[in-house]
mmCIF file of C-alpha atoms and ligand atoms in Angstrom:
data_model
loop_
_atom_site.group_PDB
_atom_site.id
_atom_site.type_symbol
_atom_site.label_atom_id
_atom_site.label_comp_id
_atom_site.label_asym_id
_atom_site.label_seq_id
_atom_site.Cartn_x
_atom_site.Cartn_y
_atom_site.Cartn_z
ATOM 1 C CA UNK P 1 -31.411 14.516 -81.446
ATOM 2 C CA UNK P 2 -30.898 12.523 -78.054
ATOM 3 C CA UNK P 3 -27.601 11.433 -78.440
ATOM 4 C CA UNK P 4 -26.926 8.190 -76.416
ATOM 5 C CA UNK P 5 -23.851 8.402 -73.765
ATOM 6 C CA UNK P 6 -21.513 4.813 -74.110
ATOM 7 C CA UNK P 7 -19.852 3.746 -71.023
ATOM 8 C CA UNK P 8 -16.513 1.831 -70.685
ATOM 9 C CA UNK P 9 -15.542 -0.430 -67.887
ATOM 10 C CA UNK P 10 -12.658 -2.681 -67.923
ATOM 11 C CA UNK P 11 -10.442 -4.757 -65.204
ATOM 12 C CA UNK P 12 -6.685 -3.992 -65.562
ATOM 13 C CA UNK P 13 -4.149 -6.574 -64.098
ATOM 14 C CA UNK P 14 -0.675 -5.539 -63.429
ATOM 15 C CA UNK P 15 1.819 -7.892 -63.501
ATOM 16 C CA UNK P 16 5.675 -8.296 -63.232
ATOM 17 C CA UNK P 17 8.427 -9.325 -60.659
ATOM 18 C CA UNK P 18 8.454 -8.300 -57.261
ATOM 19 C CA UNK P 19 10.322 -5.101 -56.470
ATOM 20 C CA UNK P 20 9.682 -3.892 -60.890
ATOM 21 C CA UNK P 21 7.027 -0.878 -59.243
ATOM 22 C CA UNK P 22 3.187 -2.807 -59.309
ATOM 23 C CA UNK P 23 2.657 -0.791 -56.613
ATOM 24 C CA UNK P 24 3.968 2.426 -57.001
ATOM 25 C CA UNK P 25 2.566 2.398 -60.078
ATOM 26 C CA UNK P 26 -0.745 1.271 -58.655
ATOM 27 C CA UNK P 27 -0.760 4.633 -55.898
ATOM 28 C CA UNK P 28 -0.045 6.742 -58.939
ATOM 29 C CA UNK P 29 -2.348 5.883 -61.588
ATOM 30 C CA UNK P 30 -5.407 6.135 -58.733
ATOM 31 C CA UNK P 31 -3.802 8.921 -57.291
ATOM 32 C CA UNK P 32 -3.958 7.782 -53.199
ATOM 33 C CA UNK P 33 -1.604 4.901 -51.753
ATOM 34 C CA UNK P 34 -3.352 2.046 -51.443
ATOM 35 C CA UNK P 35 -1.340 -0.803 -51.925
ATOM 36 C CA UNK P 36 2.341 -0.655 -49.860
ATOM 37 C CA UNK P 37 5.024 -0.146 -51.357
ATOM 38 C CA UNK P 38 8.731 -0.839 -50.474
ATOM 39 C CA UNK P 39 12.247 -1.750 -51.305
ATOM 40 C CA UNK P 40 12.022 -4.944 -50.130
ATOM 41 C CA UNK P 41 11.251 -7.962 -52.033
ATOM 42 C CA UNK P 42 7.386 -9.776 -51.491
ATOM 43 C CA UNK P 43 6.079 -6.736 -50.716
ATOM 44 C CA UNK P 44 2.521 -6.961 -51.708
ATOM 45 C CA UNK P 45 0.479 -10.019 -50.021
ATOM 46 C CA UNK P 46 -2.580 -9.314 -51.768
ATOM 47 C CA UNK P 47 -4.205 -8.269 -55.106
ATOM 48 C CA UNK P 48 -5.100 -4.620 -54.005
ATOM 49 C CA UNK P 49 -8.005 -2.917 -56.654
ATOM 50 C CA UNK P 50 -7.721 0.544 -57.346
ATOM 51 C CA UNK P 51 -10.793 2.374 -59.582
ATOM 52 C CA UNK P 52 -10.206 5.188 -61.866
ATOM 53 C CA UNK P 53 -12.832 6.769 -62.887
ATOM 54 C CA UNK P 54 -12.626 9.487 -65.923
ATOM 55 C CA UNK P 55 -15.680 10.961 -67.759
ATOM 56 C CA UNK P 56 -17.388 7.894 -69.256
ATOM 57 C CA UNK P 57 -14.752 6.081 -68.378
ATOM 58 C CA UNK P 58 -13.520 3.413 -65.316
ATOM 59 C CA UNK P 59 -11.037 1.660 -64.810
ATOM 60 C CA UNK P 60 -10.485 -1.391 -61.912
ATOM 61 C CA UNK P 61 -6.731 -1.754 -61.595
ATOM 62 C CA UNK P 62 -5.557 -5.100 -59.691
ATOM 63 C CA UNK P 63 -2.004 -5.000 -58.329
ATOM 64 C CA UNK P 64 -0.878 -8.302 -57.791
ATOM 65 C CA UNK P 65 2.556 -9.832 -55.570
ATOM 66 C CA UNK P 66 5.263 -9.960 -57.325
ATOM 67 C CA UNK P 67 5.536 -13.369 -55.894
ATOM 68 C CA UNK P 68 2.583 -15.499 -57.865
ATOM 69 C CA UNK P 69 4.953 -15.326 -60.897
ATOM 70 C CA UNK P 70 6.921 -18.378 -59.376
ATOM 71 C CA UNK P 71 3.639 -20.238 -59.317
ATOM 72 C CA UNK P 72 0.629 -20.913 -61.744
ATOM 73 C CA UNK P 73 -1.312 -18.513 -59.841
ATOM 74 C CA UNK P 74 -1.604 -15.786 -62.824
ATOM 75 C CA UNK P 75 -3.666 -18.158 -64.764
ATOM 76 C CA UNK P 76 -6.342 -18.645 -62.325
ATOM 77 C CA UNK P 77 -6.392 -14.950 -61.962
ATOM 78 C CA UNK P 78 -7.161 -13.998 -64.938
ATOM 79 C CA UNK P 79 -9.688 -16.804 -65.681
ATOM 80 C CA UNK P 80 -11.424 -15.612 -62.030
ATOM 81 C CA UNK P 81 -11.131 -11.893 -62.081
ATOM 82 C CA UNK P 82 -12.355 -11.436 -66.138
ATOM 83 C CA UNK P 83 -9.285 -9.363 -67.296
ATOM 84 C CA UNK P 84 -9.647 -7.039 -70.137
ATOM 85 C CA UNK P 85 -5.809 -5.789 -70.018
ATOM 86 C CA UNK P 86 -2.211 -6.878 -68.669
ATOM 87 C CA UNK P 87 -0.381 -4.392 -67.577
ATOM 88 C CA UNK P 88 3.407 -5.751 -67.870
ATOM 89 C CA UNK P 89 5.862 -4.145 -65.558
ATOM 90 C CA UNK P 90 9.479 -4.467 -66.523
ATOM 91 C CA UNK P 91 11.919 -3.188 -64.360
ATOM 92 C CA UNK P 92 14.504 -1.375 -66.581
ATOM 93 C CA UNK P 93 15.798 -3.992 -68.676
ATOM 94 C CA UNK P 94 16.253 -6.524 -66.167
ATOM 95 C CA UNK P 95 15.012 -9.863 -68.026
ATOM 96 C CA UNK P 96 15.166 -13.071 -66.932
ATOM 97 C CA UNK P 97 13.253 -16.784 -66.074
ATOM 98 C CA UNK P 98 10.608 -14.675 -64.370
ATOM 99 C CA UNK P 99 9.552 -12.687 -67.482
ATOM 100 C CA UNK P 100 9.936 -15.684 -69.558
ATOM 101 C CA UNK P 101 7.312 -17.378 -67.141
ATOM 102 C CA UNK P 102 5.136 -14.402 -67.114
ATOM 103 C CA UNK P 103 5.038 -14.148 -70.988
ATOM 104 C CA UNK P 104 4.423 -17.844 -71.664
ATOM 105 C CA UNK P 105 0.957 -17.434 -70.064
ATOM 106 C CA UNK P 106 0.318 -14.159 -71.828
ATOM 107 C CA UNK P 107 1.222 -14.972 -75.140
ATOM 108 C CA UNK P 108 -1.218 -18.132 -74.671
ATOM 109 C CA UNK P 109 -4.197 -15.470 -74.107
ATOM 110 C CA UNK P 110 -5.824 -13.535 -75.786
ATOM 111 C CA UNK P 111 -5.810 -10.476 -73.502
ATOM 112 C CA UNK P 112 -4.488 -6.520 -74.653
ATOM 113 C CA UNK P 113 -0.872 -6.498 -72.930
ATOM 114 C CA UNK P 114 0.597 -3.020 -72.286
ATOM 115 C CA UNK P 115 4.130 -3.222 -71.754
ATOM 116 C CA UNK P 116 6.055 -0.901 -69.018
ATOM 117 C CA UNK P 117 9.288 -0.126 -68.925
ATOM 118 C CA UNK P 118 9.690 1.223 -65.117
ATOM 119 C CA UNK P 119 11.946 3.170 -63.517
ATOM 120 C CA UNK P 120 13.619 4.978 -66.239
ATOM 121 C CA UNK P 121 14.831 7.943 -63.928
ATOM 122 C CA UNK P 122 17.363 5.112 -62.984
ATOM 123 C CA UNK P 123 18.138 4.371 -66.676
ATOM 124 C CA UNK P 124 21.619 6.949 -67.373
ATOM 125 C CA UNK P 125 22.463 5.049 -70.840
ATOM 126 C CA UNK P 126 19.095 5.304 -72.492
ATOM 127 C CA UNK P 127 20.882 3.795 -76.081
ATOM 128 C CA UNK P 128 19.929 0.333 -74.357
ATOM 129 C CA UNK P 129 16.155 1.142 -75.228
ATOM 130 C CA UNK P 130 15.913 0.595 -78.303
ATOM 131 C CA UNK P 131 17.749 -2.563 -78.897
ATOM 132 C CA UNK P 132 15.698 -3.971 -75.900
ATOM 133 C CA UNK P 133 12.419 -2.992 -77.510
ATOM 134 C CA UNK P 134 13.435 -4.952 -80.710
ATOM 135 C CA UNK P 135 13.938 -8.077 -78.148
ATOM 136 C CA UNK P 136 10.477 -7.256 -76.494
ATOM 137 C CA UNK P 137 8.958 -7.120 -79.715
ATOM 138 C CA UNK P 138 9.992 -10.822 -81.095
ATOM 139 C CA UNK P 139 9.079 -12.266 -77.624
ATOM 140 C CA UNK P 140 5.796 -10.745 -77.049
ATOM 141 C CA UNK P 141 2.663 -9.377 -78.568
ATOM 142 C CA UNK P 142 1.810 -5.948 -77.413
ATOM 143 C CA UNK P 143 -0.684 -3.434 -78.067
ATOM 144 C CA UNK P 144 1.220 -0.370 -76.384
ATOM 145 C CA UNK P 145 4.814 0.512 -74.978
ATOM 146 C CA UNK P 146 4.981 3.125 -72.242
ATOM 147 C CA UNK P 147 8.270 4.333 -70.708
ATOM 148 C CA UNK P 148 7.891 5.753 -67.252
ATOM 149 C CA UNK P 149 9.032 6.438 -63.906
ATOM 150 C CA UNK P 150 5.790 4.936 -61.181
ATOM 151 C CA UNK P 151 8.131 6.956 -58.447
ATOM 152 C CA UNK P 152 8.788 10.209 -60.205
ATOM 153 C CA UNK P 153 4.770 9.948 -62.032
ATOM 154 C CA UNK P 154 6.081 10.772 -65.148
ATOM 155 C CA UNK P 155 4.248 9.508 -68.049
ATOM 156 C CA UNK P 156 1.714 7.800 -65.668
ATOM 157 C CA UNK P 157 -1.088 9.310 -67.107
ATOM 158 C CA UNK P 158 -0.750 8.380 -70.509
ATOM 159 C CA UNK P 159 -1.399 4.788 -68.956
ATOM 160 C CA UNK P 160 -4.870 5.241 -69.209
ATOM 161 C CA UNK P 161 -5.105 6.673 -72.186
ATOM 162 C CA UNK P 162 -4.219 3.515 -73.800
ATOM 163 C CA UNK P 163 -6.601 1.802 -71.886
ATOM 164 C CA UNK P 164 -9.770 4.075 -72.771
ATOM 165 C CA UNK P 165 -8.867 3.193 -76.690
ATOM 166 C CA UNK P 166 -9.305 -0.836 -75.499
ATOM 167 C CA UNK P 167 -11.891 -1.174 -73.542
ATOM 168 C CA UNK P 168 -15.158 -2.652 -73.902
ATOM 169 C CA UNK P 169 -18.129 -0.842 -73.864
ATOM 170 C CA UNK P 170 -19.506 -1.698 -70.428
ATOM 171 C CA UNK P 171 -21.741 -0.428 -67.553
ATOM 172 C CA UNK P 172 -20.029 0.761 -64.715
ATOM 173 C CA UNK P 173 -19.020 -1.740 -62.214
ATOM 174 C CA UNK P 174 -18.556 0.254 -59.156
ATOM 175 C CA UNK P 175 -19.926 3.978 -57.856
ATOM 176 C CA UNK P 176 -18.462 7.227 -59.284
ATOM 177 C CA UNK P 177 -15.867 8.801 -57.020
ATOM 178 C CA UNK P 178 -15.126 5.135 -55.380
ATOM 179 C CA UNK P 179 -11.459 4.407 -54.907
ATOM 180 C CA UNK P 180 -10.679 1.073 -54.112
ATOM 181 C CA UNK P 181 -13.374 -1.554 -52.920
ATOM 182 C CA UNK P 182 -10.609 -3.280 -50.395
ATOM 183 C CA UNK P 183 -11.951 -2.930 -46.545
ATOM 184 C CA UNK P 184 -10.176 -0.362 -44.657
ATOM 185 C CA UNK P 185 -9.424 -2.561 -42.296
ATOM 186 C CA UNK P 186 -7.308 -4.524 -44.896
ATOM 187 C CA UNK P 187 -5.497 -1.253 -46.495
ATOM 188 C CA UNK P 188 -4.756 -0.231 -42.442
ATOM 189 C CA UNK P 189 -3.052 -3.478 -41.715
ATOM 190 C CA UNK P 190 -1.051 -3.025 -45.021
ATOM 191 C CA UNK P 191 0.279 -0.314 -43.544
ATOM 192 C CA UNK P 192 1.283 -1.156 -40.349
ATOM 193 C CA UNK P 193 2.964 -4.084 -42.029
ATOM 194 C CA UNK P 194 4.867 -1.653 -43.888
ATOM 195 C CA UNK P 195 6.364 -0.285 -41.267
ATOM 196 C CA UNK P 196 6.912 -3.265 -39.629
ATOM 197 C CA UNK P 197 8.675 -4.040 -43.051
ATOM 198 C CA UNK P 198 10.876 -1.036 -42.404
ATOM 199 C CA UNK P 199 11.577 -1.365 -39.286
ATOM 200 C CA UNK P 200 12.540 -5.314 -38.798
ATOM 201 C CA UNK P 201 14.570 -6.770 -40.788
ATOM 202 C CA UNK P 202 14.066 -10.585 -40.498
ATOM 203 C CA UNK P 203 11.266 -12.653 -41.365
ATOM 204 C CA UNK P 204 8.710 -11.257 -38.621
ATOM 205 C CA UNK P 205 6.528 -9.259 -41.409
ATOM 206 C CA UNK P 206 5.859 -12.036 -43.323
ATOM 207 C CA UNK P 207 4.854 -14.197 -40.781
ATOM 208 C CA UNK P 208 3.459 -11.927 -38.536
ATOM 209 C CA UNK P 209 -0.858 -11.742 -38.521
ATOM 210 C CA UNK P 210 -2.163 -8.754 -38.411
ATOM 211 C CA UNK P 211 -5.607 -7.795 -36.826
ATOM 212 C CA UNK P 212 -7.506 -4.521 -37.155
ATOM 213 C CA UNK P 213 -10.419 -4.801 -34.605
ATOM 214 C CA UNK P 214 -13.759 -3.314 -36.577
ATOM 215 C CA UNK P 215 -13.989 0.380 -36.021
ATOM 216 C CA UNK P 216 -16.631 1.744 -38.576
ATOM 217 C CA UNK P 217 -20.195 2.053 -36.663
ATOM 218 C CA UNK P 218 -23.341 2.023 -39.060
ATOM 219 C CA UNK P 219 -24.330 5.188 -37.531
ATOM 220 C CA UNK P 220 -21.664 7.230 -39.023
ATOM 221 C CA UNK P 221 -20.413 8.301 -35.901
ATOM 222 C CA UNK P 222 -16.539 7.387 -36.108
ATOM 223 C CA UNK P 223 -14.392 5.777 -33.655
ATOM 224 C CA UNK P 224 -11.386 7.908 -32.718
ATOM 225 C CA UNK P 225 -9.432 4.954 -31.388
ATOM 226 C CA UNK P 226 -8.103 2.480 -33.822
ATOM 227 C CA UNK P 227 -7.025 -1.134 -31.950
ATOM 228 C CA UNK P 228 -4.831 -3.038 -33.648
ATOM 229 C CA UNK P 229 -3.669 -6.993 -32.755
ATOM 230 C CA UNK P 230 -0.213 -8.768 -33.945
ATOM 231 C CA UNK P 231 -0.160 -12.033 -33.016
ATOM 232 C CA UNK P 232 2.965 -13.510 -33.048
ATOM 233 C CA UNK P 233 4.770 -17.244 -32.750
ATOM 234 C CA UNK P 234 7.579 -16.511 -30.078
ATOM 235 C CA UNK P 235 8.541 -14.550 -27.298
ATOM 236 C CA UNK P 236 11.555 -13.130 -28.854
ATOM 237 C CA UNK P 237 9.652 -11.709 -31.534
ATOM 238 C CA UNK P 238 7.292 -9.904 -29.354
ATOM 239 C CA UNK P 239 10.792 -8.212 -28.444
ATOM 240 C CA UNK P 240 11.815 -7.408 -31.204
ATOM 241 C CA UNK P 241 8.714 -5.797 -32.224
ATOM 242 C CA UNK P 242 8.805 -3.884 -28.941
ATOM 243 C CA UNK P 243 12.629 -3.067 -28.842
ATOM 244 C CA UNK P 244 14.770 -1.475 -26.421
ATOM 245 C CA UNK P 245 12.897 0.734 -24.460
ATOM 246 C CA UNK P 246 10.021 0.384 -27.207
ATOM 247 C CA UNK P 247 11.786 2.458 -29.582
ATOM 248 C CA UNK P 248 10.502 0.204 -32.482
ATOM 249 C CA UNK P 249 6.826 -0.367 -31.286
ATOM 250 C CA UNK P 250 6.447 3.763 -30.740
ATOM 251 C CA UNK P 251 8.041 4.298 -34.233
ATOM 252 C CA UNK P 252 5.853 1.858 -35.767
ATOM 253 C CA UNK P 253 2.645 3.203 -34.191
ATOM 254 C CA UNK P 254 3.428 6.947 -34.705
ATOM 255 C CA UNK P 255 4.379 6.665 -38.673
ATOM 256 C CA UNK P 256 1.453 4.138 -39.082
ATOM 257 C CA UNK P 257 -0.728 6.449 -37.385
ATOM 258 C CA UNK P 258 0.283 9.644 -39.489
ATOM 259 C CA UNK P 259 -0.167 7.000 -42.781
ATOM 260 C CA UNK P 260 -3.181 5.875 -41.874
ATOM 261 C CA UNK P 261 -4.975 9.516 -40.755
ATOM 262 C CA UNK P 262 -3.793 10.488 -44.398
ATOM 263 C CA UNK P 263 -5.812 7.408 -45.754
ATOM 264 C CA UNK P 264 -8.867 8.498 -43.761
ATOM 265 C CA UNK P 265 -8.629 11.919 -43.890
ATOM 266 C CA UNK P 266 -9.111 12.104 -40.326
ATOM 267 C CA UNK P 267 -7.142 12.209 -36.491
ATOM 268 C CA UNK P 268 -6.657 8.800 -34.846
ATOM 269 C CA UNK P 269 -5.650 7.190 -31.695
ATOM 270 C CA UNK P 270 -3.606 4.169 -33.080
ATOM 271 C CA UNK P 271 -3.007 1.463 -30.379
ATOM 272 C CA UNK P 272 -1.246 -1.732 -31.068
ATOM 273 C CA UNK P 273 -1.277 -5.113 -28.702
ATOM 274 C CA UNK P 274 0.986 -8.403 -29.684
ATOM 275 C CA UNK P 275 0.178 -11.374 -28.304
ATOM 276 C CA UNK P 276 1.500 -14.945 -28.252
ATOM 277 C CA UNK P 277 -0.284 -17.078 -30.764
HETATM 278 N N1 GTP Q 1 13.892 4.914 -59.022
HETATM 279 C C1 GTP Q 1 12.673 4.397 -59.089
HETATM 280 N N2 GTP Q 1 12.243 3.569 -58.121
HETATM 281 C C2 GTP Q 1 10.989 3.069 -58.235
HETATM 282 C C3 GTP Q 1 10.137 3.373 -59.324
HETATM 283 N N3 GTP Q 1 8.971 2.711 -59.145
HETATM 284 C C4 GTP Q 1 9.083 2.038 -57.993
HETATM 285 N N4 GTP Q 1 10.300 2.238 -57.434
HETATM 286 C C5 GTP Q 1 10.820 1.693 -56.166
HETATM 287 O O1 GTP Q 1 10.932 0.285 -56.304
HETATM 288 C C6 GTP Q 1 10.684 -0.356 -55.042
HETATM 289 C C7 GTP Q 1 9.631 -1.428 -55.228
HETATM 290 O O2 GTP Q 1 8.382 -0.815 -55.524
HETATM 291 P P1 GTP Q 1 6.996 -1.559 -55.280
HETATM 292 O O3 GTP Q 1 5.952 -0.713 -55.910
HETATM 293 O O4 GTP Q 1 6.830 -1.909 -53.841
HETATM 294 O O5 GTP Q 1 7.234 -2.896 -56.126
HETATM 295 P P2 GTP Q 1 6.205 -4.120 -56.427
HETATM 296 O O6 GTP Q 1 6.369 -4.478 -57.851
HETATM 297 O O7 GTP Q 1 4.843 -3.744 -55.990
HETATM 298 O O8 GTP Q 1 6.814 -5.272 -55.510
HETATM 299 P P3 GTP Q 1 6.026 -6.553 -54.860
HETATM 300 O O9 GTP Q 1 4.845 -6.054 -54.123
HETATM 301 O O10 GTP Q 1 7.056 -7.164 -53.931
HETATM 302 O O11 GTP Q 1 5.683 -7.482 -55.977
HETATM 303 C C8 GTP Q 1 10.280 0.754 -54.081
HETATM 304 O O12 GTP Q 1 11.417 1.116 -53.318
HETATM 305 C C9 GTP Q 1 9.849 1.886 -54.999
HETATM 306 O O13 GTP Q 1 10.034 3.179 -54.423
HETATM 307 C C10 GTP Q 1 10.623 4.266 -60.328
HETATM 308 O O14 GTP Q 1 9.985 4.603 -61.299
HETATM 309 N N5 GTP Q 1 11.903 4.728 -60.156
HETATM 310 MG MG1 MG Q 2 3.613 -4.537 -54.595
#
């Protein structure tokens, strides 16, 4: 007998307060860092995708900044983007306004929620679980609970697992083996932004703009050098970015470089220019 092979596709939206792990979570489940991550607040500008593919099986993960949740913006996202599952990221226990916002839109849907409690390698006193799972439970409707640590991957994995059992049955949205359908010219100024992030600590990466010239040729033949663009508003940021005797610019360049050659899976010549807007 010819037995007939089903196919499951769904989109996956994480949500949750900036800094709760979108991201890290995100890298993990797709196994390749794609969206930045750090321990700063606003992290994430954009919604990043991330595909997972298993067997008959994919997956289209959207991290989203933690940011939208002060606005209305979750609503149009799930009305534009088609969402099949929430992914809820709590960090620890930490409950407040923003959760309450976040819920009031969910619990007016009728989308699968997965709740996740993050970062419970930083939990010592685990006897607060289960009293705040009782309070999760009488504020929300959830299909599935997962307890994990994003940084420390544990319990990642059964992530998806819960999502195979909900999905629709669905052709396959994007080719096997694909990773994330963001341009690399997008994921490369993430991550010089990162490191800008890490490196300056004022308002300059959020207001900085960030351009990656094109460096992909149709003829496959790839471009060592890599030229990157920050524009910037004022003089004295341009020093700052630069620093004394461009100790900041070469550290940016050389751990954005090493980041980004891990991305591509290939040697670059990173070189960055800031001009005056
Ligand atoms: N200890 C611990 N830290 C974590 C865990 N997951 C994420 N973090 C850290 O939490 C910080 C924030 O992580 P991100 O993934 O950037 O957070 P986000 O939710 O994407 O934040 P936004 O993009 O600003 O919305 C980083 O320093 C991560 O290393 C975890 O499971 N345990
Ligand atoms: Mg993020």
């Amino acid at each position: 007998m010819n037995k007939k092979i089903s196919f499951y596709f769904g989109r996956v939206l994480i949500l949750g307060r900036t800094n709760s792990g979108k991201s890290t979570l995100l890298n993990k489940l797709i196994g390749k860092n794609i969206s930045i991550t750090s321990h700063k607040i606003n992290t994430t500008y954009f919604n990043i995708n991330g595909i997972y593919n298993y067997d008959n099986y994919q997956i289209e993960y959207i991290d989203s900044p933690g940011f939208i949740n002060k606005n209305n913006i979750i609503s149009n996202l799930l009305d534009n983007k088609k969402i099949d599952v929430i992914l809820l990221v709590l960090d620890r226990n930490k409950w407040n306004n923003i959760e309450e916002n976040i819920i009031k839109i969910i619990n007016n849907i009728s989308i699968s929620t997965i709740i996740i409690i993050n970062k419970i390698d930083k939990i010592y006193n685990k006897t607060i679980l289960l009293p705040y799972i009782n309070f999760l439970k009488t504020k929300i409707f959830f299909t599935n609970l997962v307890m994990i640590s994003a940084k420390k991957k544990l319990y990642v994995n059964d992530i998806h697992h819960f999502i195979f059992k909900i999905l629709p049955k669905k052709k396959h949205f994007f080719p096997k083996n694909y990773i994330t359908n963001q341009s690399k010219e997008l994921i490369i100024s993430e991550i010089i932004r990162k490191y800008i992030m890490k490196y300056i600590h004022n308002e300059l990466p959020y207001i900085i703009k960030i351009k990656v010239e094109p460096f992909i040729k149709t003829s496959k033949i790839f471009i060592k050098n890599i030229n990157i663009l920050l524009y910037v508003n004022k003089i004295i940021h341009k020093k700052i970015l630069i620093g004394k005797n461009a100790k900041i610019i070469k550290l940016i360049i050389s751990k954005s470089q090493n980041s980004i050659e891990k991305f591509l899976n290939r040697k670059i010549i990173l070189k960055i220019w800031i001009k005056l807007k």
